[in-house]
XYZ file of C-alpha atoms in Angstrom:
485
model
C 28.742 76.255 33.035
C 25.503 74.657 32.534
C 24.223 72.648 28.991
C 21.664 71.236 28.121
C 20.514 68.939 24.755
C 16.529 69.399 24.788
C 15.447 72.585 25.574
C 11.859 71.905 24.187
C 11.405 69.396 26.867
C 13.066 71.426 29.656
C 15.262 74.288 30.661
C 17.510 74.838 33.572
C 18.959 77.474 35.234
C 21.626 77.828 38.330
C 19.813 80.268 41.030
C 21.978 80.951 44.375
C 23.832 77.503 43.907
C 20.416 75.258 43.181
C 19.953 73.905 39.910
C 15.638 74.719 38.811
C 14.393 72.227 36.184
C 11.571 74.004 34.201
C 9.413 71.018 32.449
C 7.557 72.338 29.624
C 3.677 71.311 29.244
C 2.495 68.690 26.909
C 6.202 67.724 25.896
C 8.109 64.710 26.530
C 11.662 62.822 25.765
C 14.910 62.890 27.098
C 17.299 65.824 27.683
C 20.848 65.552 28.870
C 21.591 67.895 31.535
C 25.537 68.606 31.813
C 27.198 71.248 34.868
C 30.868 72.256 34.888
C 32.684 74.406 37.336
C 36.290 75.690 38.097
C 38.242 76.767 40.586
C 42.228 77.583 39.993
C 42.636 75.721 36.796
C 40.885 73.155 38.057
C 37.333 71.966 36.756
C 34.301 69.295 37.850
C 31.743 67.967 35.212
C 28.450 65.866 35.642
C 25.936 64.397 33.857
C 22.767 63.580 34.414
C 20.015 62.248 31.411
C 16.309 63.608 32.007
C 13.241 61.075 30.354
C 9.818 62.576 30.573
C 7.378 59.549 29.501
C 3.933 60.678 27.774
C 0.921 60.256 29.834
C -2.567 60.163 28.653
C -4.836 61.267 31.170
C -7.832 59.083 31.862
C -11.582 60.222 31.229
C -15.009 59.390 33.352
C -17.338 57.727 30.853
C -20.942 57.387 32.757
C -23.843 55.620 31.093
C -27.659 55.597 31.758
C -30.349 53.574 32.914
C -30.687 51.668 30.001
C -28.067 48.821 28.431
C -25.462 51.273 27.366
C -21.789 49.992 25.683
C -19.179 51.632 27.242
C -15.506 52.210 25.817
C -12.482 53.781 27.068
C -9.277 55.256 25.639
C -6.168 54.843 26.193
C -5.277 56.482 29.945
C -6.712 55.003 32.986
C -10.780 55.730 32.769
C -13.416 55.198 35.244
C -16.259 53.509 33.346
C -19.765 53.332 35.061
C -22.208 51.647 33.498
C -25.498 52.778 36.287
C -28.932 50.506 35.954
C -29.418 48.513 32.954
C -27.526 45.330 31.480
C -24.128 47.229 29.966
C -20.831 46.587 28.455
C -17.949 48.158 29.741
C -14.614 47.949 27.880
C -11.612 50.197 29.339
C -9.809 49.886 26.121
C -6.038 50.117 27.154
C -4.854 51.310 30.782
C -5.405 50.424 34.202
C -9.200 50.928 34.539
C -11.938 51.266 36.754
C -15.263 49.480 35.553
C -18.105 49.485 37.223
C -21.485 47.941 36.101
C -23.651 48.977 38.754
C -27.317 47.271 38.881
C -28.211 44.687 35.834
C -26.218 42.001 34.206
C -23.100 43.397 32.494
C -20.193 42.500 30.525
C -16.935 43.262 31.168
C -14.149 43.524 28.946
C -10.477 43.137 30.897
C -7.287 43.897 28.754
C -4.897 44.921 31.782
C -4.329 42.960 34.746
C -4.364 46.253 36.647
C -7.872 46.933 35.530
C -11.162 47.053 38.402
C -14.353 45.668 38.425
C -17.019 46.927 41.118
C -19.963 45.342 41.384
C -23.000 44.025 43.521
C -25.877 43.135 41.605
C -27.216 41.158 38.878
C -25.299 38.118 36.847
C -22.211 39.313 35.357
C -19.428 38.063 32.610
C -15.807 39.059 32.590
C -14.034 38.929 29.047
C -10.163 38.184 29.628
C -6.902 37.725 27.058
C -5.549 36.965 30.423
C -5.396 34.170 33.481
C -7.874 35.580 35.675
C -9.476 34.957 38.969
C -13.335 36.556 39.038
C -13.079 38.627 42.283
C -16.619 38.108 45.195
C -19.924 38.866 43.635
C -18.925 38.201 39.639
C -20.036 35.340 38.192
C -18.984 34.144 34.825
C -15.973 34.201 32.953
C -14.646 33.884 29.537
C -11.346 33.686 28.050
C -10.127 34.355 24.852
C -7.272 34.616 22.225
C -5.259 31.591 21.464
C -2.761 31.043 24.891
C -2.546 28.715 27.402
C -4.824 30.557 29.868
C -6.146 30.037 33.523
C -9.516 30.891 34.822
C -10.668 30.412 38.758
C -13.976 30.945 39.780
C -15.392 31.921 43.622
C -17.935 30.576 45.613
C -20.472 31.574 43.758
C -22.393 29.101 41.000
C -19.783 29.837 38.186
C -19.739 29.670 34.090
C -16.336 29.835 33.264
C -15.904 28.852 29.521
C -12.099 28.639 28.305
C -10.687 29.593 24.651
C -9.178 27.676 21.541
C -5.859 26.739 23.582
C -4.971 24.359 26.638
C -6.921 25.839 30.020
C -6.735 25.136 33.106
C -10.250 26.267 35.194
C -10.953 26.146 38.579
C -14.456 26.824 40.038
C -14.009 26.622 43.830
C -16.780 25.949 45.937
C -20.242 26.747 43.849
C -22.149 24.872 41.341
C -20.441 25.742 38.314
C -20.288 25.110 34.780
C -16.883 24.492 33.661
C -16.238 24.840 29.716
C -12.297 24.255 28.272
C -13.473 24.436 24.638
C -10.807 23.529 21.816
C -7.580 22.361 23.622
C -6.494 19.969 25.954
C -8.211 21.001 29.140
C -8.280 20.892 32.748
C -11.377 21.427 34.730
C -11.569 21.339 38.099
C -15.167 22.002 39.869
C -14.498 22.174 42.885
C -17.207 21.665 45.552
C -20.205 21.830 44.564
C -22.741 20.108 42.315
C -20.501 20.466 38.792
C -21.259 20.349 35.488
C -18.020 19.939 32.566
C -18.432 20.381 28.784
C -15.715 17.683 27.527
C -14.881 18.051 23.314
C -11.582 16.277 23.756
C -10.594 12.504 24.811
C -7.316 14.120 26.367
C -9.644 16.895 28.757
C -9.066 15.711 31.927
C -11.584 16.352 35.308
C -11.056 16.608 38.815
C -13.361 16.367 41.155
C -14.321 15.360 44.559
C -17.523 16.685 46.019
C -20.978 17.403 45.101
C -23.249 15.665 42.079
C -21.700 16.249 38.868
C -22.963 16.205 35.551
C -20.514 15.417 32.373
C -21.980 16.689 28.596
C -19.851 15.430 26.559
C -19.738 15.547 22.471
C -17.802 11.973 22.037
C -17.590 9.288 23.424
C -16.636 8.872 26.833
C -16.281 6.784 30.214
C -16.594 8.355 33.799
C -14.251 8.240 36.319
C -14.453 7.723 39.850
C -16.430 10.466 41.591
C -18.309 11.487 38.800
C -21.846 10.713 38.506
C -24.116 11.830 35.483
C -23.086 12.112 31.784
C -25.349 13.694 29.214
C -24.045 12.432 25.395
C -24.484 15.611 22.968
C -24.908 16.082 19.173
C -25.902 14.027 16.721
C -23.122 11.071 16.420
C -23.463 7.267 16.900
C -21.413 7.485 20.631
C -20.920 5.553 23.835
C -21.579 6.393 27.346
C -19.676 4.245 30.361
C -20.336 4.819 34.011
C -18.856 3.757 37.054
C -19.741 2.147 40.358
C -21.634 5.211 41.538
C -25.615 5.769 40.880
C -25.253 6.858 37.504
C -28.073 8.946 34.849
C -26.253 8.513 31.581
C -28.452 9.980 29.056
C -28.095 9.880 25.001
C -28.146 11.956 21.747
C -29.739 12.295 18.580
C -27.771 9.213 17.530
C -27.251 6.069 17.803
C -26.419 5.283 21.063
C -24.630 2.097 23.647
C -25.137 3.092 27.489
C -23.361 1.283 30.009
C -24.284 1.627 33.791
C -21.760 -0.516 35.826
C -22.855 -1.349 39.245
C -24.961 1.088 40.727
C -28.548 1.924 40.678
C -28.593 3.760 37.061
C -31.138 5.503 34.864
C -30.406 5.110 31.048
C -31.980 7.515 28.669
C -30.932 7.133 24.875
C -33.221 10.095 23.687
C -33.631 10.067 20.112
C -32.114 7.267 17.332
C -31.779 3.038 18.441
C -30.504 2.960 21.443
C -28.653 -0.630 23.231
C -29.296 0.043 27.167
C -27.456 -1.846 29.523
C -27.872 -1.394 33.081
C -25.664 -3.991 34.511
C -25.865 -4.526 38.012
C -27.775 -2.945 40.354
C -31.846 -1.913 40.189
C -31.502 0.148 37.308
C -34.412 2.691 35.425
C -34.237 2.540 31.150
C -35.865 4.998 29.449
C -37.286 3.917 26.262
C -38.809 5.790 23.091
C -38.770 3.578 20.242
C -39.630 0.210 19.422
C -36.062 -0.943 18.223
C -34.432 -0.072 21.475
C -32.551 -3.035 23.511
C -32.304 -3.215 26.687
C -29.424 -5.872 28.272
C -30.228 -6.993 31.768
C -29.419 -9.573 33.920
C -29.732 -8.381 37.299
C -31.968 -6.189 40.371
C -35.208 -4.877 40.184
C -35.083 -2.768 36.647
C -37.791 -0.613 35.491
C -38.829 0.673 31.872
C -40.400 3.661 31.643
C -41.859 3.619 28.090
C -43.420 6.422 25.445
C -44.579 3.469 23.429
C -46.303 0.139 23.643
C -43.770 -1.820 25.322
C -43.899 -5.650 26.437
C -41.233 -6.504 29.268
C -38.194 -8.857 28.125
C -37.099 -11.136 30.555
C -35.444 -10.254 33.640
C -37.550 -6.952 33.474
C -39.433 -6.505 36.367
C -41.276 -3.584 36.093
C -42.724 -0.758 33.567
C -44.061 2.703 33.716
C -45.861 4.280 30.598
C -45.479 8.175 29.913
C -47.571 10.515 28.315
C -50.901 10.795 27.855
C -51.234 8.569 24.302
C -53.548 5.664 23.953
C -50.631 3.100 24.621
C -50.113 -0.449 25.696
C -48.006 -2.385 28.654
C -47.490 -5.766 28.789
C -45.680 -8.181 31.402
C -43.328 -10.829 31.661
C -43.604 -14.602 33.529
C -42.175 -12.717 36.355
C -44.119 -10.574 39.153
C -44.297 -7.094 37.369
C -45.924 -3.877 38.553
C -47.157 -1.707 35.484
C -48.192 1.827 35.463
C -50.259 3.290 33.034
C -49.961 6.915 31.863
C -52.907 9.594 31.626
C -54.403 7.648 28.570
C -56.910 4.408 27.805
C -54.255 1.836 28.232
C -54.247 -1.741 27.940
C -52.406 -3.427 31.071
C -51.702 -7.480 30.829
C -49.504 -9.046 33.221
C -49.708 -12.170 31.797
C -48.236 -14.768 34.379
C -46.899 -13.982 37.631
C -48.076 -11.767 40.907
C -48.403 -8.377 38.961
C -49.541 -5.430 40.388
C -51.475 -3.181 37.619
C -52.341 0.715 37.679
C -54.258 2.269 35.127
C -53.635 5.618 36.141
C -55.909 8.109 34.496
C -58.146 7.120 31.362
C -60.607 4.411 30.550
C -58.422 1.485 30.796
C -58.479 -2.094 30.368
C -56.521 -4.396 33.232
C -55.716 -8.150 32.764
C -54.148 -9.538 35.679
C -54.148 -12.903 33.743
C -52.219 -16.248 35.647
C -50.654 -15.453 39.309
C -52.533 -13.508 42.677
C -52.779 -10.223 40.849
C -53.681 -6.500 42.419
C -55.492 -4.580 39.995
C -56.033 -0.577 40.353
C -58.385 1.205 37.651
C -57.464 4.791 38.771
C -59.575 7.441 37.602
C -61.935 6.444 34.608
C -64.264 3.922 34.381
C -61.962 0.895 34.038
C -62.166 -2.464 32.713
C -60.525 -5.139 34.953
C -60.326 -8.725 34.790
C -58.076 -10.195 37.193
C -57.935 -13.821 35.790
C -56.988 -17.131 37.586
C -55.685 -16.785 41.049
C -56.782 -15.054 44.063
C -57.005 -10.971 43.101
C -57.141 -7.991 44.730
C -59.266 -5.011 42.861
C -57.793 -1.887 44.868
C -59.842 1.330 45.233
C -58.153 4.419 46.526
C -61.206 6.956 46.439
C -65.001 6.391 45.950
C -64.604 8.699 43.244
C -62.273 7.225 40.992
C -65.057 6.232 38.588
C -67.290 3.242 38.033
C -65.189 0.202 36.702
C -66.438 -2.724 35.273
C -65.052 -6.119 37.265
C -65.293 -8.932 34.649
C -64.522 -11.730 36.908
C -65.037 -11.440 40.341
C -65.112 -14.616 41.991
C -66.428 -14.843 46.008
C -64.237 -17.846 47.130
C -60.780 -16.219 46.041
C -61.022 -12.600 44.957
C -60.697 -9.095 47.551
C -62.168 -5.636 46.987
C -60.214 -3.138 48.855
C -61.052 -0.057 49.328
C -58.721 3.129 51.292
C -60.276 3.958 54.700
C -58.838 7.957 54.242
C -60.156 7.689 50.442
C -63.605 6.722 51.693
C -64.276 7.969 54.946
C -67.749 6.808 56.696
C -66.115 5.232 59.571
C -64.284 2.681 58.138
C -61.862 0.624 60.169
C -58.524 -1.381 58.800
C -58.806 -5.250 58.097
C -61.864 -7.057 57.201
C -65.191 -4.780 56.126
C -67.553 -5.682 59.070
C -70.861 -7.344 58.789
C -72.772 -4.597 59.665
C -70.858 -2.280 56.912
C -72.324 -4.913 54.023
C -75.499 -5.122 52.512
C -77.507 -6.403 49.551
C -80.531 -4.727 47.503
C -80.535 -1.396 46.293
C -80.076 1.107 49.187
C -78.698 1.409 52.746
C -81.317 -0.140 54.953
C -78.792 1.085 58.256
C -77.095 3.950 59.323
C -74.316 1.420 59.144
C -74.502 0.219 55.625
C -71.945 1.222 53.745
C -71.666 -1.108 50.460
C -75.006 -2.068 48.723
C -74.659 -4.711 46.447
C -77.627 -5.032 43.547
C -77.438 -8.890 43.279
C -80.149 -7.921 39.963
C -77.756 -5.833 37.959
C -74.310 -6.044 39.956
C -74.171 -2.680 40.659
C -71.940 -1.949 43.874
C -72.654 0.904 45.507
C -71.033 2.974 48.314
C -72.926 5.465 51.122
C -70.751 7.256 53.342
C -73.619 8.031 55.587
C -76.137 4.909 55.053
C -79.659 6.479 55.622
C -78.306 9.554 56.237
C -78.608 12.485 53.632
C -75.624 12.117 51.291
C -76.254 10.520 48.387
C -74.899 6.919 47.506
C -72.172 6.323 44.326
C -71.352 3.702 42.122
C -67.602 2.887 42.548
C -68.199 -1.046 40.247
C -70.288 -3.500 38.233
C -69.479 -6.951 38.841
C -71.993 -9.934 37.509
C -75.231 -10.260 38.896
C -76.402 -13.197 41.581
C -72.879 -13.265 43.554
C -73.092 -14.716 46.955
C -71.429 -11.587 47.814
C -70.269 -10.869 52.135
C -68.322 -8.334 53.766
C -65.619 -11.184 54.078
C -65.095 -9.903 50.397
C -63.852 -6.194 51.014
C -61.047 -5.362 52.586
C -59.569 -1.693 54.225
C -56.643 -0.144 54.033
């Protein structure tokens, strides 16, 4: 005897001894499948239960060469996205997803799901841990649980979601983002950069020149190396012992260097800069900035007039504004920028560059090098011995205030003015006075008349000569004056 409790799912039927099992199409549920038998009075019974499961059968969703969105049902679908920059989201299943060429997104919701792809900068969206499989780039997770993301070797975004992440970005230069939560990131080799928005977030790293942005306050640990301060909050930004660039916000900002050889950069708002140890490089864009420093060789490189504070050694101007740099009692070398600048060194052995521009150089007390640059140049070197510097004969025509024979040098660059010039002293025969070159040989002509100093790179040959200075007329002017080197 044969029974059975779902005949809409199934039937059977007892042919030559074999039970058959007839499934019905499109049905599904459980049946109970009972078969009795006897023999002289005697009878066996079995049971068996039957569960057919409902399947939904995948579908092939193809796109086009343009950015197409892509969405699957429920079954297990092949998604292919072709050329263009598309998003492909399997909906629910174990899917196949593939972007082809461009830079696509995809959207993961089973951990059975697929991604193929070769080409162009991609982003996988996961509810899920996930680990971005060779040739995917960035990741994203979402949702609110404590999620993991690992990256590959190559140069990795992986941004975490509102809970507690941990994310790993192996061996490339990644970015590593936990977002809300109390997050670990850990970069890796690699030159790293971490977005920290928690005092608990915690980095690990150990290779490669990393980069901290960081929207509070914060202190570096060992191994890390740069720290950018974001938004627009009055924080603090602490290195280590390592060369450190710890660069500001829109606030109002301390920066702390340690020991190594740091650049400070407060950006925006009043910024207190202090390099401590080490030959350190502030950054400095308005006039109520502070720097604190009390040891190396420190420069300021300066958007605005700036005048060195003590134990300031040197200073770079930016920009191409009409501003002003002025020394220190301590040998300083200032740089002008691409504007008219006015250079003072004020006491000391400074070493002054206009740059570009039509600028004014006062070498004032101390043996002083002064270099106009391009433009026509004012420079007045003051007392001591001073060196006027010329690297081309076609820098311009600067006016030398002061020049005085027994203690002041002209030098001039042999490869900046060619004509057979040899290092060390100018020789005799290179040196003349009057108007013109009287010699093959002569190469400076001196006007005694009107102090015009002229240079010929072929003496009476056919090129013409240039003015390269005016110095005061009547010098007792020699070749022991010039210099080359």
């Amino acid at each position: 005897m044969l029974s059975n409790t779902n005949t809409s799912l199934v039937t059977a039927t007892i042919v030559n001894n074999q039970l058959i099992l007839d499934y019905l199409e499109n049905k599904f549920g459980t049946a109970q499948i009972t078969i009795r038998g006897t023999s002289k009075g005697l009878f066996v019974e079995d049971t068996f239960t039957i569960t057919v499961n409902q399947v939904t059968k995948g579908i092939l969703i193809t796109g086009t060469s343009g950015n197409d969105n892509l969405v699957g049902g429920d079954g297990n679908d092949t998604l292919q996205g072709l050329a263009g920059n598309d998003t492909l989201n399997g909906g629910l299943g174990s899917d196949s997803l593939e972007g082809g060429n461009g830079n696509d997104v995809y959207y993961v919701d089973n951990v059975n799901d697929v991604i193929i792809d070769s080409a162009g900068t991609d982003t996988v969206i996961a509810p899920f841990s996930y680990t971005l499989a060779a040739g995917l780039e960035n990741l994203t997770l979402t949702g609110n649980g404590n999620l993991n993301g690992t990256g590959n070797t190559l140069n990795n975004t992986i941004i975490g979601n509102n809970a507690n992440n941990y994310l790993l970005g192996d061996t490339g230069n990644d970015k590593l983002d936990g977002k809300a939560g109390v997050d670990t990131l850990d970069g890796g080799a690699g030159n790293d950069t971490y977005t920290i928005d928690n005092i608990n977030d915690v980095i690990i790293d150990s290779a490669g020149t990393d980069t901290v942005s960081a929207s509070i306050t914060y202190t570096l640990a060992a191994g890390l190396e740069n720290l950018t301060l974001t938004g627009n909050g009055n924080l603090n930004g602490t290195g280590n012992s390592l060369n450190n660039t710890i660069i500001g916000n829109n606030g109002n900002n301390y920066l702390l260097g340690d020991t190594g050889n740091d650049k400070l950069d407060g950006k925006a708002g009043v910024d207190t800069l202090d390099g401590g140890a080490g030959n350190d490089t502030y950054t400095i864009d308005n006039i109520n900035d502070v720097i604190i420093d009390s040891a190396g060789t420190d420069t300021v490189s300066a958007s605005i007039t700036y005048t060195l504070a003590n134990n300031l050694e040197n200073l770079t101007l930016t920009g191409s504004t009409a501003i002003n740099g002025t020394g220190n009692n301590g040998n300083n070398v200032i740089t002008g920028n691409s504007g008219a600048n006015l250079l003072s060194g004020l006491d000391g052995n400074d070493s002054l560059n206009g740059g570009n521009g039509n600028d004014t150089l006062l070498g004032g007390n101390g043996d002083d090098t002064l270099i106009g640059g391009t433009g026509n140049d004012s420079l007045t070197g003051g007392s001591g011995r001073d060196f006027f510097r010329y690297n081309s004969r076609t820098e311009g025509i600067d006016t030398i205030t002061d020049f005085n024979v027994l203690d002041d040098t002209i030098l001039v660059s042999r490869s900046g003015f060619s004509g057979g010039l040899t290092v060390g002293t100018l020789l005799n025969t290179q040196f003349t006075t009057g108007t013109s070159a009287t010699t093959s040989a002569h190469r400076f002509i001196y006007n005694a008349s009107n102090g015009q100093l002229w240079y010929d790179i072929d003496g009476t040959g056919t090129t013409a000569a240039s003015q390269i200075a005016t110095l005061s007329p009547t010098l007792a002017l020699t070749a022991s004056n010039f210099g080359v080197f």
